[in-house]
PDB file of C-alpha atoms in Angstrom:
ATOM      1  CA  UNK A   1     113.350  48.545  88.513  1.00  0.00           C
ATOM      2  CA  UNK A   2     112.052  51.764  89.730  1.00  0.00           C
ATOM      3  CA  UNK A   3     108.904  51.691  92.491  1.00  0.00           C
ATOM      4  CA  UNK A   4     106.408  53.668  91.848  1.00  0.00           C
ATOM      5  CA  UNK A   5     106.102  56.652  93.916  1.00  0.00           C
ATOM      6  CA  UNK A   6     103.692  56.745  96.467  1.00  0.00           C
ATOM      7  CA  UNK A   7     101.430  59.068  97.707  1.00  0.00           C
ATOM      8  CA  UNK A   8     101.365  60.151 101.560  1.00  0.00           C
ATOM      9  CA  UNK A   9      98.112  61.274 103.176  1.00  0.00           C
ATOM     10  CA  UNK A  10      97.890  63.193 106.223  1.00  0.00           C
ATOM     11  CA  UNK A  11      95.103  63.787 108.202  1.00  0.00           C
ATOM     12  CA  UNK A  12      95.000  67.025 110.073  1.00  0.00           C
ATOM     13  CA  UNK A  13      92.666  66.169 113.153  1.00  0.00           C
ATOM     14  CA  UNK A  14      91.972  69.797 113.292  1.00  0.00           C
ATOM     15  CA  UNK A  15      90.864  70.252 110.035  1.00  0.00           C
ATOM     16  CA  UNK A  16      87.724  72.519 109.252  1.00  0.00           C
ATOM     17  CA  UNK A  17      84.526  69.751 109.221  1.00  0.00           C
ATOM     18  CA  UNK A  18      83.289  69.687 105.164  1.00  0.00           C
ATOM     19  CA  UNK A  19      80.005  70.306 106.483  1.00  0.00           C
ATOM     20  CA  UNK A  20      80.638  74.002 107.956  1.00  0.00           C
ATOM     21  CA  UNK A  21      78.034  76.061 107.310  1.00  0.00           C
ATOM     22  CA  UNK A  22      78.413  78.465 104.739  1.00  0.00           C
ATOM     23  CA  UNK A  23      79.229  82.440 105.655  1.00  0.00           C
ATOM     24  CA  UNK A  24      79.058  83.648 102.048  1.00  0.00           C
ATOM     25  CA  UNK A  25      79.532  83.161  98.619  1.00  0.00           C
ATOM     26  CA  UNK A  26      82.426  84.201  96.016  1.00  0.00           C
ATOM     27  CA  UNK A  27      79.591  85.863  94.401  1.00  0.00           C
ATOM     28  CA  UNK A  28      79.061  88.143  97.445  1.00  0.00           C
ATOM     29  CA  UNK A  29      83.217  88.286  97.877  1.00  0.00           C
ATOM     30  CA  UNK A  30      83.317  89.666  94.112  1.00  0.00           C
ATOM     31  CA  UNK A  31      80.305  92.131  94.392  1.00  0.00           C
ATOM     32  CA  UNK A  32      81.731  93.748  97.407  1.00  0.00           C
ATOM     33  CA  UNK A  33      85.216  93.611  96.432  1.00  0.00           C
ATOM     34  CA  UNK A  34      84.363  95.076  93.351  1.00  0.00           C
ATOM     35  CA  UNK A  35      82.183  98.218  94.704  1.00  0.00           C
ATOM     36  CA  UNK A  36      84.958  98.375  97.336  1.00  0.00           C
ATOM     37  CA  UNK A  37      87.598  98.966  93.719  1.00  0.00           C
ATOM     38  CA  UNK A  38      84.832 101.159  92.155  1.00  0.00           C
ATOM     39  CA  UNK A  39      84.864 103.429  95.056  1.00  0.00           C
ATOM     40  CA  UNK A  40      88.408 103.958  95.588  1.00  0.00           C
ATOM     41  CA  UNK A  41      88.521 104.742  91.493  1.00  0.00           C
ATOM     42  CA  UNK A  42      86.084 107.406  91.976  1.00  0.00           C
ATOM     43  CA  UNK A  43      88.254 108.911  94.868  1.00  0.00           C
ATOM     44  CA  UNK A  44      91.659 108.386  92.629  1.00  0.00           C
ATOM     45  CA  UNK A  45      89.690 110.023  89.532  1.00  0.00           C
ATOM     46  CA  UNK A  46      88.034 112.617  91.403  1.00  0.00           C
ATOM     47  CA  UNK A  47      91.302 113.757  92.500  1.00  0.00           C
ATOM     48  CA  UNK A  48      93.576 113.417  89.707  1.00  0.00           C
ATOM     49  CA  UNK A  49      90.486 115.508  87.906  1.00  0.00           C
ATOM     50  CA  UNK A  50      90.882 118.048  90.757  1.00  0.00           C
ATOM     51  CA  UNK A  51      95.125 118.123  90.453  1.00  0.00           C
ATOM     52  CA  UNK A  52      95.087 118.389  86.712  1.00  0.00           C
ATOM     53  CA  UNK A  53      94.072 115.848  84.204  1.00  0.00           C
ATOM     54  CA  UNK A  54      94.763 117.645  80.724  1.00  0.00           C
ATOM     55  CA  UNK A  55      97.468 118.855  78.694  1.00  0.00           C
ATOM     56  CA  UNK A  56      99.412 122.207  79.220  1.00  0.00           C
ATOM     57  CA  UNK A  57     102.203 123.804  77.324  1.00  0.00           C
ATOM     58  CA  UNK A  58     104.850 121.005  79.127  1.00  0.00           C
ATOM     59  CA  UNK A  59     103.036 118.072  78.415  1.00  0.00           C
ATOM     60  CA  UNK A  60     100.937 116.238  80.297  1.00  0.00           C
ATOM     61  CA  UNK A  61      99.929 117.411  84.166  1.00  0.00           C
ATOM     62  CA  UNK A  62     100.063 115.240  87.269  1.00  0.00           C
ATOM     63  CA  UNK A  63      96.858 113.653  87.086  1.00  0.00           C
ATOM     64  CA  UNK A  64      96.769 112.924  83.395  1.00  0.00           C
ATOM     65  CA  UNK A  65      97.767 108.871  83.626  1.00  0.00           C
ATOM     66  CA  UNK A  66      96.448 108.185  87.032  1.00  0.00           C
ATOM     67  CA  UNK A  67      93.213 109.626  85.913  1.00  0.00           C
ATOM     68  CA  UNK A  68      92.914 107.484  83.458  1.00  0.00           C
ATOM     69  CA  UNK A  69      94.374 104.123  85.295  1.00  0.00           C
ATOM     70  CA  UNK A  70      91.588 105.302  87.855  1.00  0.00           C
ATOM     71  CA  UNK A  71      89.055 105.251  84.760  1.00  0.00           C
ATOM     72  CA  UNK A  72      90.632 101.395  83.561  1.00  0.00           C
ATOM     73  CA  UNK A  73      89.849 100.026  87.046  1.00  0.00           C
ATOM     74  CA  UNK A  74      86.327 101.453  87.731  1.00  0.00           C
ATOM     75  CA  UNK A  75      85.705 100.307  83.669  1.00  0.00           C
ATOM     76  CA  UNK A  76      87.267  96.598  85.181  1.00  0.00           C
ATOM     77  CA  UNK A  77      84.860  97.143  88.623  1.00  0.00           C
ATOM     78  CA  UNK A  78      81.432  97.786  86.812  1.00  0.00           C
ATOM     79  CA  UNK A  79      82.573  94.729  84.302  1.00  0.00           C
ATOM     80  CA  UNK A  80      82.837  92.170  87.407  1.00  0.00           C
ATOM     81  CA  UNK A  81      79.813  93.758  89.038  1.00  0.00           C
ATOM     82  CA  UNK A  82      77.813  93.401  85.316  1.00  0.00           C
ATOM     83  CA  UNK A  83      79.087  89.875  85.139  1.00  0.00           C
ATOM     84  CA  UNK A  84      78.331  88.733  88.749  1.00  0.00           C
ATOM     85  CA  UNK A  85      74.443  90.072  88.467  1.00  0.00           C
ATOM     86  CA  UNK A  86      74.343  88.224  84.583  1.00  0.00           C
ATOM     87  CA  UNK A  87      75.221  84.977  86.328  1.00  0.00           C
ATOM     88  CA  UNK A  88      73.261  85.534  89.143  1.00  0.00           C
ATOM     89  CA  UNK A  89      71.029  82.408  88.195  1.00  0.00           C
ATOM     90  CA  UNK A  90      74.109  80.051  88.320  1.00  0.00           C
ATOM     91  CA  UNK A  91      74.622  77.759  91.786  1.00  0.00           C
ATOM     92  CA  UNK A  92      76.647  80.081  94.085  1.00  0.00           C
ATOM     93  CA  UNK A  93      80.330  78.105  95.386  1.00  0.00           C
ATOM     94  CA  UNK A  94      81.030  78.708  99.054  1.00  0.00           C
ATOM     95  CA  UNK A  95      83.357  81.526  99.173  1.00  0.00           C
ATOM     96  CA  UNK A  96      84.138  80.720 103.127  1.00  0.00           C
ATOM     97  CA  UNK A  97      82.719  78.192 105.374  1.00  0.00           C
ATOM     98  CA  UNK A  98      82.028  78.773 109.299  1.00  0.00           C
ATOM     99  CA  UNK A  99      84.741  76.616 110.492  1.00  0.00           C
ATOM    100  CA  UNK A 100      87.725  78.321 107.985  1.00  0.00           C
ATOM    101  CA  UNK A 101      86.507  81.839 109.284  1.00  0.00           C
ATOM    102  CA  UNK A 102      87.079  80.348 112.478  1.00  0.00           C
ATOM    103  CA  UNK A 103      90.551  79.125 111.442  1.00  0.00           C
ATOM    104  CA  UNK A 104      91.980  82.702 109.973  1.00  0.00           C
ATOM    105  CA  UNK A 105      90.132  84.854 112.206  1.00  0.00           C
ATOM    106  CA  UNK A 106      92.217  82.725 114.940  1.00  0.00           C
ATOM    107  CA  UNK A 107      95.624  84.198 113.252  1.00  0.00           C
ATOM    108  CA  UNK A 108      93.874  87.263 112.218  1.00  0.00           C
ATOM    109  CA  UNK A 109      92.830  88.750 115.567  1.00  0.00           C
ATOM    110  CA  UNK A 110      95.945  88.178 117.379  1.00  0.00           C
ATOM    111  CA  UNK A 111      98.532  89.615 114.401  1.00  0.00           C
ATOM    112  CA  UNK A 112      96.132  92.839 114.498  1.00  0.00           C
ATOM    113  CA  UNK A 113      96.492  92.405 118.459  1.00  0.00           C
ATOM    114  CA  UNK A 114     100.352  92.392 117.535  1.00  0.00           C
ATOM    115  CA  UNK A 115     100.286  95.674 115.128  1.00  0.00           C
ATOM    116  CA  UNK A 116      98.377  98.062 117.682  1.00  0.00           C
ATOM    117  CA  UNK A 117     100.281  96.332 120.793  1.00  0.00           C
ATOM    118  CA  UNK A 118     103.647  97.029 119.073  1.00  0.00           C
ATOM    119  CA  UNK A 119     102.939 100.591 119.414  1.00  0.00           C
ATOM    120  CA  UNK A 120     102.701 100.554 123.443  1.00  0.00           C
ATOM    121  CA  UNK A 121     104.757  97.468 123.928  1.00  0.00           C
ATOM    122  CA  UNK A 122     107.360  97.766 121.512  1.00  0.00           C
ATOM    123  CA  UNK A 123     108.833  95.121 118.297  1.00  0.00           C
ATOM    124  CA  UNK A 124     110.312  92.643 121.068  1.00  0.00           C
ATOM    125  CA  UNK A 125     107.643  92.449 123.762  1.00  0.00           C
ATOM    126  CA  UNK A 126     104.784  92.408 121.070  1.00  0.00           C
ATOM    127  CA  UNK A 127     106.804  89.867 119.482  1.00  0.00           C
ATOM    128  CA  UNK A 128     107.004  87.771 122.566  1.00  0.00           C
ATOM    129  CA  UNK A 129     103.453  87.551 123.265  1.00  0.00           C
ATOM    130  CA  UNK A 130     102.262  86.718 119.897  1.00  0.00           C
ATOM    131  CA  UNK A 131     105.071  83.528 119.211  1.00  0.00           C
ATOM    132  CA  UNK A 132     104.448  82.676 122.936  1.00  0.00           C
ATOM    133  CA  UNK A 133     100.749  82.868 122.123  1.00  0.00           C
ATOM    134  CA  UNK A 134     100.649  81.475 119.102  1.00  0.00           C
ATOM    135  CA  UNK A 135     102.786  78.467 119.976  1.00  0.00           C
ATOM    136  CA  UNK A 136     100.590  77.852 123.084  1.00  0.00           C
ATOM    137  CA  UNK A 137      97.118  78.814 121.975  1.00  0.00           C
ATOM    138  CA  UNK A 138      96.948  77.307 118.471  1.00  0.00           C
ATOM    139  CA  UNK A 139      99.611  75.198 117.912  1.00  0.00           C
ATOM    140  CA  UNK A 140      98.741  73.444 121.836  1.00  0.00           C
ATOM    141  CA  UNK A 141     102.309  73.502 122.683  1.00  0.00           C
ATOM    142  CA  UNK A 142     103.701  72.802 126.627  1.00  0.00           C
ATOM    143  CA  UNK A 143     103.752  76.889 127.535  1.00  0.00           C
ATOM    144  CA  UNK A 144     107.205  76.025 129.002  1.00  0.00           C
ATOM    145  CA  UNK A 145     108.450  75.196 125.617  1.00  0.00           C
ATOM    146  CA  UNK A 146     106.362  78.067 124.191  1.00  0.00           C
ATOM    147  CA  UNK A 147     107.846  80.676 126.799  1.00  0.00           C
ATOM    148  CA  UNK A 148     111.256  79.266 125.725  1.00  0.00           C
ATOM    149  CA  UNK A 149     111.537  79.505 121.900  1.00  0.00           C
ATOM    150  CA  UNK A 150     109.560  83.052 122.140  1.00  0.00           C
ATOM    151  CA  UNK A 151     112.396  84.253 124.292  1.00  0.00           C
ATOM    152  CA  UNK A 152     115.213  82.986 122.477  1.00  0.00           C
ATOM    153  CA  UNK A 153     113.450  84.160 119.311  1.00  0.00           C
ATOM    154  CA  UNK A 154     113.439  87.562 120.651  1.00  0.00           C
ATOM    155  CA  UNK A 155     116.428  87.555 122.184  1.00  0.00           C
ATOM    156  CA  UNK A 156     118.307  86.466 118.445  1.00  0.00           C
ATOM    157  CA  UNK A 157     115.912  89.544 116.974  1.00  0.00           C
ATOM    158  CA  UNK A 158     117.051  92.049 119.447  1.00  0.00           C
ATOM    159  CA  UNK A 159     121.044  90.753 119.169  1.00  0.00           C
ATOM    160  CA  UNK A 160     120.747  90.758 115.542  1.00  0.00           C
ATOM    161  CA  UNK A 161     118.605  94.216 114.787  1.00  0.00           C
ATOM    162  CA  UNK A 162     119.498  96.230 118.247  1.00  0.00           C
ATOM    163  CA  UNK A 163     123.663  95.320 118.511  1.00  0.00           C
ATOM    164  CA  UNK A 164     124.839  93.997 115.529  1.00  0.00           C
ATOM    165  CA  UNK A 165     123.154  96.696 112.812  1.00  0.00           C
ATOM    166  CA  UNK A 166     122.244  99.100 115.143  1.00  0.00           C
ATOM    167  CA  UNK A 167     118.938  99.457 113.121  1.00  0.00           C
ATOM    168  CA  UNK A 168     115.709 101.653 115.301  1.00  0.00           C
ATOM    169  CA  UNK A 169     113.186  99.913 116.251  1.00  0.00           C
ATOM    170  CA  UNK A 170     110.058 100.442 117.863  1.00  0.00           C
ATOM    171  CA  UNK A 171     110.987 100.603 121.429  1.00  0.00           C
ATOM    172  CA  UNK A 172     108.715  99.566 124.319  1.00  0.00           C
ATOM    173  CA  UNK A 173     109.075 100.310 128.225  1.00  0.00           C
ATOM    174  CA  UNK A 174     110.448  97.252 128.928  1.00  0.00           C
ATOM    175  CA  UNK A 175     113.519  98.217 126.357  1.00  0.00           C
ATOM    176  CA  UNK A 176     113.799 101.646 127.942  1.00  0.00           C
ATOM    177  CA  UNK A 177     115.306  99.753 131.471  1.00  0.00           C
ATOM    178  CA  UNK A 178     118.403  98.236 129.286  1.00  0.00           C
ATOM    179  CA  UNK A 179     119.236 101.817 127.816  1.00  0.00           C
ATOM    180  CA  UNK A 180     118.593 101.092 124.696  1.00  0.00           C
TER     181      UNK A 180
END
């Protein structure tokens, strides 16, 4: 006799609240997204028109296909906008409420932190603060434990990528006083 399976619930205390206030809608997401598309066809189309978009004695010149790929998408952009401002009379769903902003803005900011720090800092120090921070910060672990695993993290990264394939990576000050 087989039991039937089942099902395991678990509660994450930290969860957003249901009754977050909204930021915006997916109507709003799909409007701007969509003039976002329409402008960058107009760029593409603009200057596959200015490369060449016709025919000449060899075929087809450089623009010809991504002008009109560039003409498909802004057709698909002005069809979502069209559609969006049809249904406009239709109840709204909550694209993103206050306390999910919260939640990816709070891995957001510090991996953009991460991408312009890398470029002082270097792959391994960058890398040190954001697992460090990450663990400590967000995930409320002891900082000892934190300091620890971002270190030995590191430390396998920079063994692995630095001495074993001998592959360049960005390099930080801290790098520069081991001669690598």
């Amino acid at each position: 006799m087989s039991k039937p399976e089942t099902e395991i619930v678990v509660e994450d205390p930290a969860a957003p609240a249901s009754d977050s206030p909204a930021v915006t809608t997916s109507r709003t997401v799909d409007v701007a997204v969509s003039f976002l598309l329409l402008a960058f066809a107009a760029l593409l189309a603009f200057d596959n028109w200015r490369t060449g978009m016709g025919w000449d004695s060899t075929g087809p010149q450089a623009g010809y296909f991504p002008f009109y790929l560039s003409v498909i998408l802004g057709g698909a952009c002005l069809w979502g906008i069209a559609k969006e401002f049809l249904a406009r009379k239709a109840a709204a769903e909550t694209f993103v409420t206050r306390d999910q902003l919260r939640r990816v803005l709070q891995v957001f900011v510090p991996t953009l932190l991460f991408c312009f720090l890398m470029q002082w800092l270097g792959l391994y120090v960058a890398s040190f603060l954001l697992i460090a921070g990450f663990m400590a910060f967000i995930g409320r672990i002891a900082a000892w434990k934190s300091l620890l695993t971002a270190f030995l993290f590191v430390f396998a990264m920079f063994v692995t990528f630095d001495i074993a394939f001998d592959v360049i990576m960005p390099k930080g000050p801290i790098e520069s006083l081991f001669g690598r």
